[in-house]
Amino acid sequence: MKTLVSVFLLVFCVTAEGQISNSKIADSLYATGNYIKAINYYAEEGSKSSGLQIARAYNAIGNFEKAIAQYQNVLSKKTTLQIAKFELGKLFLKTNDFNNAESLFLELTKVANDNPEYHYYLGETFREQKNVEKSIVSYKNATATDSTHLRSLFQLGKYYVGQREKDSALTFIDRGLRFYENDVALINLKALTYYNNDEYVKASPYFERLLELGEHKEYIYEKLAYCYFKDWEFEKAKINYKKVLELNDENSEAYFNLGHVFWKDKQIDSAQYYIQESIAVQKPFLLNEYVSLAGIARNKGDIKKALKYYKLAHQENPNDALVYHNVCTVADQYYKDPKIKLTYYEKFDERFGNKNNYMSKMVNKRISELKEKIHYDVK
């Protein structure tokens, strides 16, 4: 009898030791991102916790269908497991299955009403469903259970900034900044709150703070420049508008506003220059449109109009050899005087002669023909 008991205990210990070993190996593989091998070890182990880890591993590798199926399998065995419901809800949200996400987060907020994350993710689900009123209620519920819940405070601040409700916006923004004073998203909202309310002097320090924190973005420089302009700090405004143009030299509004700064500062020539640049960068690029209109005109037999559009296309892109070759061939059709025709082909040869062998050969052949015709016409 003692022998049988000893054998049983030995087998039990070996089995338990093997499970512990598999669990440790699986956890190590999971922690280092070797998810497929981790799944195999967790599957061998077969415990409730390993089932949850398998779901997490599938989620980590982006196999969301298998992850969802595994979470549902875990919950079928233990329906009260909050962590599985929470992670599955977030996965439903990630995969745009908002109805299932909503059901899970509603259930979780009823079970654990004091958990701000459950309220926050329910708010995120409502937001994705464009149900703004319900999302705001959920974010407020999150901050009621945790007054420092930054993501909920941000969403509330953002909403009230959009509504131009300054006092409400600042209530939530300032609460977040008291907890984390360098939160870039909240500082940005505070700057916009004052900016949208035409309080440019108050907005400036917050845009400046964003730059100090490394947020060197076009819109920040642009809004800060405008704040300086409104506060008659013209040199600072110029510096910041020029920063905008360093980041985006096609920002027509920045050119225009910079022109107005110079104008206000009585530097008329500079004002004129930047406003003209504003016009220049707004000019549309119409090459394809002009080429198409030229082709339509040719089809209709209107050679004069075709030539007009090809010339306009050439002005849009003087470096396009094919476009100017079309100018030449249409001019050849339109003009009767071989000398006029010759000037077009010679201009092509001068501009593109070494760049396109096929077209150059055709052009040189036509130049020879026209020169021969002019020679005999003179005689």
PDB file of C-alpha atoms in Angstrom, residues 38-304:
ATOM      1  CA  ALA A  38       4.312  30.372 -26.600  1.00  0.00           C
ATOM      2  CA  ILE A  39       0.865  29.338 -27.887  1.00  0.00           C
ATOM      3  CA  ASN A  40       2.082  25.761 -28.378  1.00  0.00           C
ATOM      4  CA  TYR A  41       3.387  25.532 -24.801  1.00  0.00           C
ATOM      5  CA  TYR A  42       0.249  27.141 -23.361  1.00  0.00           C
ATOM      6  CA  ALA A  43      -1.871  24.658 -25.326  1.00  0.00           C
ATOM      7  CA  GLU A  44       0.092  21.749 -23.822  1.00  0.00           C
ATOM      8  CA  GLU A  45      -0.469  23.155 -20.354  1.00  0.00           C
ATOM      9  CA  GLY A  46      -4.239  23.450 -20.862  1.00  0.00           C
ATOM     10  CA  SER A  47      -5.069  25.572 -17.783  1.00  0.00           C
ATOM     11  CA  LYS A  48      -7.571  28.459 -17.540  1.00  0.00           C
ATOM     12  CA  SER A  49      -4.763  31.002 -17.320  1.00  0.00           C
ATOM     13  CA  SER A  50      -3.044  29.496 -20.343  1.00  0.00           C
ATOM     14  CA  GLY A  51      -6.255  29.878 -22.354  1.00  0.00           C
ATOM     15  CA  LEU A  52      -6.235  33.609 -21.622  1.00  0.00           C
ATOM     16  CA  GLN A  53      -2.569  33.853 -22.602  1.00  0.00           C
ATOM     17  CA  ILE A  54      -3.280  32.105 -25.907  1.00  0.00           C
ATOM     18  CA  ALA A  55      -5.941  34.743 -26.657  1.00  0.00           C
ATOM     19  CA  ARG A  56      -3.455  37.495 -25.814  1.00  0.00           C
ATOM     20  CA  ALA A  57      -0.786  35.915 -28.020  1.00  0.00           C
ATOM     21  CA  TYR A  58      -3.145  35.734 -31.014  1.00  0.00           C
ATOM     22  CA  ASN A  59      -4.077  39.362 -30.388  1.00  0.00           C
ATOM     23  CA  ALA A  60      -0.392  40.337 -30.239  1.00  0.00           C
ATOM     24  CA  ILE A  61       0.377  38.768 -33.635  1.00  0.00           C
ATOM     25  CA  GLY A  62      -2.689  40.382 -35.215  1.00  0.00           C
ATOM     26  CA  ASN A  63      -4.756  37.237 -35.720  1.00  0.00           C
ATOM     27  CA  PHE A  64      -7.847  38.891 -34.323  1.00  0.00           C
ATOM     28  CA  GLU A  65     -10.348  36.234 -35.407  1.00  0.00           C
ATOM     29  CA  LYS A  66      -8.528  33.517 -33.473  1.00  0.00           C
ATOM     30  CA  ALA A  67      -8.006  35.875 -30.540  1.00  0.00           C
ATOM     31  CA  ILE A  68     -11.736  36.627 -30.348  1.00  0.00           C
ATOM     32  CA  ALA A  69     -12.600  32.929 -30.610  1.00  0.00           C
ATOM     33  CA  GLN A  70     -10.134  32.111 -27.831  1.00  0.00           C
ATOM     34  CA  TYR A  71     -11.454  34.848 -25.527  1.00  0.00           C
ATOM     35  CA  GLN A  72     -14.984  33.568 -26.118  1.00  0.00           C
ATOM     36  CA  ASN A  73     -13.810  30.050 -25.348  1.00  0.00           C
ATOM     37  CA  VAL A  74     -12.282  31.247 -22.048  1.00  0.00           C
ATOM     38  CA  LEU A  75     -15.514  33.069 -21.141  1.00  0.00           C
ATOM     39  CA  SER A  76     -17.634  30.029 -21.957  1.00  0.00           C
ATOM     40  CA  LYS A  77     -15.829  28.245 -19.116  1.00  0.00           C
ATOM     41  CA  LYS A  78     -15.871  31.188 -16.699  1.00  0.00           C
ATOM     42  CA  THR A  79     -18.464  33.828 -17.579  1.00  0.00           C
ATOM     43  CA  THR A  80     -17.524  36.162 -14.721  1.00  0.00           C
ATOM     44  CA  LEU A  81     -13.878  36.677 -15.733  1.00  0.00           C
ATOM     45  CA  GLN A  82     -13.658  40.462 -16.000  1.00  0.00           C
ATOM     46  CA  ILE A  83     -10.166  40.630 -17.467  1.00  0.00           C
ATOM     47  CA  ALA A  84     -11.183  38.439 -20.420  1.00  0.00           C
ATOM     48  CA  LYS A  85     -14.317  40.523 -21.036  1.00  0.00           C
ATOM     49  CA  PHE A  86     -12.324  43.750 -20.815  1.00  0.00           C
ATOM     50  CA  GLU A  87      -9.651  42.607 -23.260  1.00  0.00           C
ATOM     51  CA  LEU A  88     -12.251  41.148 -25.617  1.00  0.00           C
ATOM     52  CA  GLY A  89     -14.207  44.416 -25.486  1.00  0.00           C
ATOM     53  CA  LYS A  90     -11.087  46.369 -26.464  1.00  0.00           C
ATOM     54  CA  LEU A  91     -10.474  43.906 -29.283  1.00  0.00           C
ATOM     55  CA  PHE A  92     -14.043  44.354 -30.546  1.00  0.00           C
ATOM     56  CA  LEU A  93     -13.459  48.112 -30.443  1.00  0.00           C
ATOM     57  CA  LYS A  94     -10.197  47.722 -32.394  1.00  0.00           C
ATOM     58  CA  THR A  95     -11.944  45.634 -35.073  1.00  0.00           C
ATOM     59  CA  ASN A  96     -14.894  48.065 -35.333  1.00  0.00           C
ATOM     60  CA  ASP A  97     -17.394  45.599 -33.876  1.00  0.00           C
ATOM     61  CA  PHE A  98     -18.976  48.366 -31.847  1.00  0.00           C
ATOM     62  CA  ASN A  99     -22.190  46.582 -30.892  1.00  0.00           C
ATOM     63  CA  ASN A 100     -20.371  43.714 -29.193  1.00  0.00           C
ATOM     64  CA  ALA A 101     -17.898  46.134 -27.614  1.00  0.00           C
ATOM     65  CA  GLU A 102     -20.753  48.209 -26.215  1.00  0.00           C
ATOM     66  CA  SER A 103     -22.459  45.139 -24.749  1.00  0.00           C
ATOM     67  CA  LEU A 104     -19.317  44.039 -22.939  1.00  0.00           C
ATOM     68  CA  PHE A 105     -18.380  47.475 -21.594  1.00  0.00           C
ATOM     69  CA  LEU A 106     -21.954  48.116 -20.415  1.00  0.00           C
ATOM     70  CA  GLU A 107     -21.863  44.796 -18.606  1.00  0.00           C
ATOM     71  CA  LEU A 108     -18.514  45.626 -17.021  1.00  0.00           C
ATOM     72  CA  THR A 109     -19.634  49.091 -15.839  1.00  0.00           C
ATOM     73  CA  LYS A 110     -22.571  47.440 -14.082  1.00  0.00           C
ATOM     74  CA  VAL A 111     -20.377  44.816 -12.434  1.00  0.00           C
ATOM     75  CA  ALA A 112     -17.588  47.234 -11.430  1.00  0.00           C
ATOM     76  CA  ASN A 113     -18.958  50.765 -11.545  1.00  0.00           C
ATOM     77  CA  ASP A 114     -15.883  52.119  -9.773  1.00  0.00           C
ATOM     78  CA  ASN A 115     -13.462  51.145 -12.559  1.00  0.00           C
ATOM     79  CA  PRO A 116     -12.682  54.264 -14.674  1.00  0.00           C
ATOM     80  CA  GLU A 117     -11.228  52.224 -17.536  1.00  0.00           C
ATOM     81  CA  TYR A 118     -14.546  50.475 -18.124  1.00  0.00           C
ATOM     82  CA  HIS A 119     -16.334  53.829 -18.367  1.00  0.00           C
ATOM     83  CA  TYR A 120     -13.608  55.275 -20.572  1.00  0.00           C
ATOM     84  CA  TYR A 121     -13.754  52.451 -23.109  1.00  0.00           C
ATOM     85  CA  LEU A 122     -17.529  52.573 -23.111  1.00  0.00           C
ATOM     86  CA  GLY A 123     -17.138  56.280 -23.942  1.00  0.00           C
ATOM     87  CA  GLU A 124     -14.702  55.405 -26.735  1.00  0.00           C
ATOM     88  CA  THR A 125     -17.228  52.938 -28.149  1.00  0.00           C
ATOM     89  CA  PHE A 126     -19.996  55.543 -28.112  1.00  0.00           C
ATOM     90  CA  ARG A 127     -17.625  58.072 -29.716  1.00  0.00           C
ATOM     91  CA  GLU A 128     -16.847  55.666 -32.555  1.00  0.00           C
ATOM     92  CA  GLN A 129     -20.593  55.206 -33.020  1.00  0.00           C
ATOM     93  CA  LYS A 130     -20.964  59.019 -33.283  1.00  0.00           C
ATOM     94  CA  ASN A 131     -23.111  59.007 -30.141  1.00  0.00           C
ATOM     95  CA  VAL A 132     -21.510  62.106 -28.645  1.00  0.00           C
ATOM     96  CA  GLU A 133     -23.923  62.643 -25.761  1.00  0.00           C
ATOM     97  CA  LYS A 134     -23.479  59.119 -24.401  1.00  0.00           C
ATOM     98  CA  SER A 135     -19.706  59.278 -24.823  1.00  0.00           C
ATOM     99  CA  ILE A 136     -19.539  62.489 -22.766  1.00  0.00           C
ATOM    100  CA  VAL A 137     -21.591  60.857 -19.991  1.00  0.00           C
ATOM    101  CA  SER A 138     -19.201  57.888 -19.934  1.00  0.00           C
ATOM    102  CA  TYR A 139     -16.084  60.088 -19.832  1.00  0.00           C
ATOM    103  CA  LYS A 140     -17.606  62.046 -16.960  1.00  0.00           C
ATOM    104  CA  ASN A 141     -18.350  58.784 -15.152  1.00  0.00           C
ATOM    105  CA  ALA A 142     -14.692  57.819 -15.595  1.00  0.00           C
ATOM    106  CA  THR A 143     -13.487  61.113 -14.091  1.00  0.00           C
ATOM    107  CA  ALA A 144     -16.014  60.790 -11.272  1.00  0.00           C
ATOM    108  CA  THR A 145     -14.352  57.552 -10.200  1.00  0.00           C
ATOM    109  CA  ASP A 146     -10.824  58.831 -10.927  1.00  0.00           C
ATOM    110  CA  SER A 147     -10.415  62.597 -11.055  1.00  0.00           C
ATOM    111  CA  THR A 148      -6.993  62.206 -12.714  1.00  0.00           C
ATOM    112  CA  HIS A 149      -8.057  59.944 -15.585  1.00  0.00           C
ATOM    113  CA  LEU A 150      -6.124  61.837 -18.268  1.00  0.00           C
ATOM    114  CA  ARG A 151      -7.594  60.237 -21.371  1.00  0.00           C
ATOM    115  CA  SER A 152     -11.136  60.981 -20.246  1.00  0.00           C
ATOM    116  CA  LEU A 153     -10.175  64.508 -19.216  1.00  0.00           C
ATOM    117  CA  PHE A 154      -8.630  65.007 -22.657  1.00  0.00           C
ATOM    118  CA  GLN A 155     -11.769  63.831 -24.464  1.00  0.00           C
ATOM    119  CA  LEU A 156     -13.952  66.088 -22.330  1.00  0.00           C
ATOM    120  CA  GLY A 157     -11.619  69.037 -22.843  1.00  0.00           C
ATOM    121  CA  LYS A 158     -11.491  68.401 -26.582  1.00  0.00           C
ATOM    122  CA  TYR A 159     -15.284  68.245 -26.789  1.00  0.00           C
ATOM    123  CA  TYR A 160     -15.791  71.554 -24.991  1.00  0.00           C
ATOM    124  CA  VAL A 161     -13.010  73.239 -27.009  1.00  0.00           C
ATOM    125  CA  GLY A 162     -14.911  72.204 -30.136  1.00  0.00           C
ATOM    126  CA  GLN A 163     -18.119  73.592 -28.655  1.00  0.00           C
ATOM    127  CA  ARG A 164     -16.316  76.879 -27.863  1.00  0.00           C
ATOM    128  CA  GLU A 165     -17.348  76.486 -24.202  1.00  0.00           C
ATOM    129  CA  LYS A 166     -14.261  77.992 -22.645  1.00  0.00           C
ATOM    130  CA  ASP A 167     -15.076  77.571 -18.940  1.00  0.00           C
ATOM    131  CA  SER A 168     -16.123  73.922 -19.267  1.00  0.00           C
ATOM    132  CA  ALA A 169     -13.072  73.149 -21.391  1.00  0.00           C
ATOM    133  CA  LEU A 170     -10.694  74.724 -18.870  1.00  0.00           C
ATOM    134  CA  THR A 171     -12.340  72.865 -15.986  1.00  0.00           C
ATOM    135  CA  PHE A 172     -11.306  69.481 -17.390  1.00  0.00           C
ATOM    136  CA  ILE A 173      -8.044  70.608 -18.998  1.00  0.00           C
ATOM    137  CA  ASP A 174      -6.751  72.234 -15.800  1.00  0.00           C
ATOM    138  CA  ARG A 175      -7.697  69.194 -13.748  1.00  0.00           C
ATOM    139  CA  GLY A 176      -5.512  67.067 -16.016  1.00  0.00           C
ATOM    140  CA  LEU A 177      -2.635  69.559 -16.009  1.00  0.00           C
ATOM    141  CA  ARG A 178      -2.620  69.672 -12.213  1.00  0.00           C
ATOM    142  CA  PHE A 179      -1.931  65.951 -12.301  1.00  0.00           C
ATOM    143  CA  TYR A 180       0.556  66.049 -15.206  1.00  0.00           C
ATOM    144  CA  GLU A 181       1.724  69.547 -16.117  1.00  0.00           C
ATOM    145  CA  ASN A 182       3.660  68.500 -19.227  1.00  0.00           C
ATOM    146  CA  ASP A 183       0.859  66.616 -20.963  1.00  0.00           C
ATOM    147  CA  VAL A 184       1.282  67.859 -24.550  1.00  0.00           C
ATOM    148  CA  ALA A 185      -2.274  67.042 -25.618  1.00  0.00           C
ATOM    149  CA  LEU A 186      -3.805  68.992 -22.725  1.00  0.00           C
ATOM    150  CA  ILE A 187      -1.442  71.960 -23.164  1.00  0.00           C
ATOM    151  CA  ASN A 188      -2.447  72.060 -26.816  1.00  0.00           C
ATOM    152  CA  LEU A 189      -6.128  72.114 -25.846  1.00  0.00           C
ATOM    153  CA  LYS A 190      -5.525  74.940 -23.376  1.00  0.00           C
ATOM    154  CA  ALA A 191      -3.734  76.980 -26.028  1.00  0.00           C
ATOM    155  CA  LEU A 192      -6.622  76.414 -28.456  1.00  0.00           C
ATOM    156  CA  THR A 193      -9.194  77.297 -25.803  1.00  0.00           C
ATOM    157  CA  TYR A 194      -7.728  80.785 -25.419  1.00  0.00           C
ATOM    158  CA  TYR A 195      -6.927  81.132 -29.144  1.00  0.00           C
ATOM    159  CA  ASN A 196     -10.493  80.298 -30.193  1.00  0.00           C
ATOM    160  CA  ASN A 197     -11.733  82.833 -27.658  1.00  0.00           C
ATOM    161  CA  ASP A 198      -9.507  85.554 -29.214  1.00  0.00           C
ATOM    162  CA  GLU A 199      -7.388  85.699 -26.050  1.00  0.00           C
ATOM    163  CA  TYR A 200      -4.106  85.682 -27.921  1.00  0.00           C
ATOM    164  CA  VAL A 201      -1.911  86.991 -25.103  1.00  0.00           C
ATOM    165  CA  LYS A 202      -3.089  84.133 -22.880  1.00  0.00           C
ATOM    166  CA  ALA A 203      -2.705  81.564 -25.674  1.00  0.00           C
ATOM    167  CA  SER A 204       0.922  82.477 -26.521  1.00  0.00           C
ATOM    168  CA  PRO A 205       2.631  80.930 -23.453  1.00  0.00           C
ATOM    169  CA  TYR A 206       0.968  77.583 -24.075  1.00  0.00           C
ATOM    170  CA  PHE A 207       1.999  77.452 -27.738  1.00  0.00           C
ATOM    171  CA  GLU A 208       5.501  78.445 -26.597  1.00  0.00           C
ATOM    172  CA  ARG A 209       5.435  75.615 -24.065  1.00  0.00           C
ATOM    173  CA  LEU A 210       4.539  73.132 -26.797  1.00  0.00           C
ATOM    174  CA  LEU A 211       7.629  74.201 -28.738  1.00  0.00           C
ATOM    175  CA  GLU A 212       9.751  73.835 -25.597  1.00  0.00           C
ATOM    176  CA  LEU A 213       8.447  70.269 -25.273  1.00  0.00           C
ATOM    177  CA  GLY A 214       9.572  69.455 -28.821  1.00  0.00           C
ATOM    178  CA  GLU A 215       6.283  69.913 -30.668  1.00  0.00           C
ATOM    179  CA  HIS A 216       7.783  71.689 -33.697  1.00  0.00           C
ATOM    180  CA  LYS A 217       4.673  71.517 -35.835  1.00  0.00           C
ATOM    181  CA  GLU A 218       3.465  73.779 -38.598  1.00  0.00           C
ATOM    182  CA  TYR A 219       0.128  74.698 -37.033  1.00  0.00           C
ATOM    183  CA  ILE A 220       1.752  75.591 -33.686  1.00  0.00           C
ATOM    184  CA  TYR A 221       4.178  78.050 -35.284  1.00  0.00           C
ATOM    185  CA  GLU A 222       1.334  79.433 -37.398  1.00  0.00           C
ATOM    186  CA  LYS A 223      -1.003  80.060 -34.471  1.00  0.00           C
ATOM    187  CA  LEU A 224       1.782  81.420 -32.276  1.00  0.00           C
ATOM    188  CA  ALA A 225       2.786  83.804 -35.056  1.00  0.00           C
ATOM    189  CA  TYR A 226      -0.786  85.048 -35.293  1.00  0.00           C
ATOM    190  CA  CYS A 227      -0.892  85.545 -31.504  1.00  0.00           C
ATOM    191  CA  TYR A 228       2.249  87.684 -31.717  1.00  0.00           C
ATOM    192  CA  PHE A 229       0.809  89.622 -34.658  1.00  0.00           C
ATOM    193  CA  LYS A 230      -2.378  90.403 -32.736  1.00  0.00           C
ATOM    194  CA  ASP A 231      -0.222  91.522 -29.787  1.00  0.00           C
ATOM    195  CA  TRP A 232       1.832  93.835 -32.055  1.00  0.00           C
ATOM    196  CA  GLU A 233       4.993  91.766 -31.559  1.00  0.00           C
ATOM    197  CA  PHE A 234       5.863  91.907 -35.243  1.00  0.00           C
ATOM    198  CA  GLU A 235       9.430  90.564 -35.109  1.00  0.00           C
ATOM    199  CA  LYS A 236       8.322  87.474 -33.207  1.00  0.00           C
ATOM    200  CA  ALA A 237       5.444  87.031 -35.647  1.00  0.00           C
ATOM    201  CA  LYS A 238       7.848  87.193 -38.613  1.00  0.00           C
ATOM    202  CA  ILE A 239      10.183  84.634 -37.053  1.00  0.00           C
ATOM    203  CA  ASN A 240       7.374  82.162 -36.479  1.00  0.00           C
ATOM    204  CA  TYR A 241       5.733  82.595 -39.890  1.00  0.00           C
ATOM    205  CA  LYS A 242       9.142  81.955 -41.445  1.00  0.00           C
ATOM    206  CA  LYS A 243       9.363  78.776 -39.337  1.00  0.00           C
ATOM    207  CA  VAL A 244       6.065  77.725 -40.869  1.00  0.00           C
ATOM    208  CA  LEU A 245       7.483  78.264 -44.351  1.00  0.00           C
ATOM    209  CA  GLU A 246      10.607  76.270 -43.484  1.00  0.00           C
ATOM    210  CA  LEU A 247       8.303  73.348 -42.726  1.00  0.00           C
ATOM    211  CA  ASN A 248       5.983  73.948 -45.668  1.00  0.00           C
ATOM    212  CA  ASP A 249       7.020  76.389 -48.385  1.00  0.00           C
ATOM    213  CA  GLU A 250       3.634  76.004 -50.104  1.00  0.00           C
ATOM    214  CA  ASN A 251       1.572  77.333 -47.197  1.00  0.00           C
ATOM    215  CA  SER A 252      -0.175  80.209 -48.961  1.00  0.00           C
ATOM    216  CA  GLU A 253      -1.878  81.446 -45.806  1.00  0.00           C
ATOM    217  CA  ALA A 254       1.478  81.775 -44.030  1.00  0.00           C
ATOM    218  CA  TYR A 255       2.853  83.838 -46.938  1.00  0.00           C
ATOM    219  CA  PHE A 256      -0.272  85.986 -46.909  1.00  0.00           C
ATOM    220  CA  ASN A 257      -0.233  86.560 -43.152  1.00  0.00           C
ATOM    221  CA  LEU A 258       3.500  87.251 -43.169  1.00  0.00           C
ATOM    222  CA  GLY A 259       2.854  89.846 -45.860  1.00  0.00           C
ATOM    223  CA  HIS A 260       0.312  91.482 -43.582  1.00  0.00           C
ATOM    224  CA  VAL A 261       2.780  91.518 -40.703  1.00  0.00           C
ATOM    225  CA  PHE A 262       5.251  93.421 -42.881  1.00  0.00           C
ATOM    226  CA  TRP A 263       2.450  95.684 -44.089  1.00  0.00           C
ATOM    227  CA  LYS A 264       1.410  96.464 -40.515  1.00  0.00           C
ATOM    228  CA  ASP A 265       5.077  97.073 -39.720  1.00  0.00           C
ATOM    229  CA  LYS A 266       5.208  99.548 -42.653  1.00  0.00           C
ATOM    230  CA  GLN A 267       7.660  97.446 -44.697  1.00  0.00           C
ATOM    231  CA  ILE A 268       5.702  97.727 -47.914  1.00  0.00           C
ATOM    232  CA  ASP A 269       8.090  96.038 -50.371  1.00  0.00           C
ATOM    233  CA  SER A 270       8.390  92.943 -48.173  1.00  0.00           C
ATOM    234  CA  ALA A 271       4.631  92.923 -47.713  1.00  0.00           C
ATOM    235  CA  GLN A 272       4.144  92.964 -51.478  1.00  0.00           C
ATOM    236  CA  TYR A 273       6.696  90.189 -51.989  1.00  0.00           C
ATOM    237  CA  TYR A 274       5.088  87.746 -49.530  1.00  0.00           C
ATOM    238  CA  ILE A 275       1.538  88.404 -50.705  1.00  0.00           C
ATOM    239  CA  GLN A 276       2.668  87.764 -54.296  1.00  0.00           C
ATOM    240  CA  GLU A 277       4.272  84.523 -53.086  1.00  0.00           C
ATOM    241  CA  SER A 278       0.939  83.592 -51.548  1.00  0.00           C
ATOM    242  CA  ILE A 279      -0.639  83.925 -54.982  1.00  0.00           C
ATOM    243  CA  ALA A 280       2.183  82.012 -56.677  1.00  0.00           C
ATOM    244  CA  VAL A 281       1.927  78.913 -54.482  1.00  0.00           C
ATOM    245  CA  GLN A 282      -1.836  78.775 -55.008  1.00  0.00           C
ATOM    246  CA  LYS A 283      -1.487  78.553 -58.785  1.00  0.00           C
ATOM    247  CA  PRO A 284      -2.897  75.174 -59.894  1.00  0.00           C
ATOM    248  CA  PHE A 285      -0.812  72.753 -61.974  1.00  0.00           C
ATOM    249  CA  LEU A 286      -2.929  72.233 -65.091  1.00  0.00           C
ATOM    250  CA  LEU A 287      -0.600  70.308 -67.411  1.00  0.00           C
ATOM    251  CA  ASN A 288      -2.824  67.228 -67.820  1.00  0.00           C
ATOM    252  CA  GLU A 289      -5.962  69.316 -68.237  1.00  0.00           C
ATOM    253  CA  TYR A 290      -4.444  71.480 -70.985  1.00  0.00           C
ATOM    254  CA  VAL A 291      -3.038  68.417 -72.806  1.00  0.00           C
ATOM    255  CA  SER A 292      -6.484  66.790 -72.707  1.00  0.00           C
ATOM    256  CA  LEU A 293      -8.185  69.917 -74.036  1.00  0.00           C
ATOM    257  CA  ALA A 294      -5.577  70.113 -76.802  1.00  0.00           C
ATOM    258  CA  GLY A 295      -6.294  66.494 -77.752  1.00  0.00           C
ATOM    259  CA  ILE A 296     -10.029  67.164 -77.867  1.00  0.00           C
ATOM    260  CA  ALA A 297      -9.469  70.227 -80.051  1.00  0.00           C
ATOM    261  CA  ARG A 298      -7.365  68.134 -82.468  1.00  0.00           C
ATOM    262  CA  ASN A 299     -10.121  65.534 -82.662  1.00  0.00           C
ATOM    263  CA  LYS A 300     -12.570  68.290 -83.538  1.00  0.00           C
ATOM    264  CA  GLY A 301     -10.201  69.628 -86.205  1.00  0.00           C
ATOM    265  CA  ASP A 302      -9.688  72.922 -84.366  1.00  0.00           C
ATOM    266  CA  ILE A 303      -5.920  73.204 -84.842  1.00  0.00           C
ATOM    267  CA  LYS A 304      -5.726  76.802 -83.649  1.00  0.00           C
TER     268      LYS A 304
END
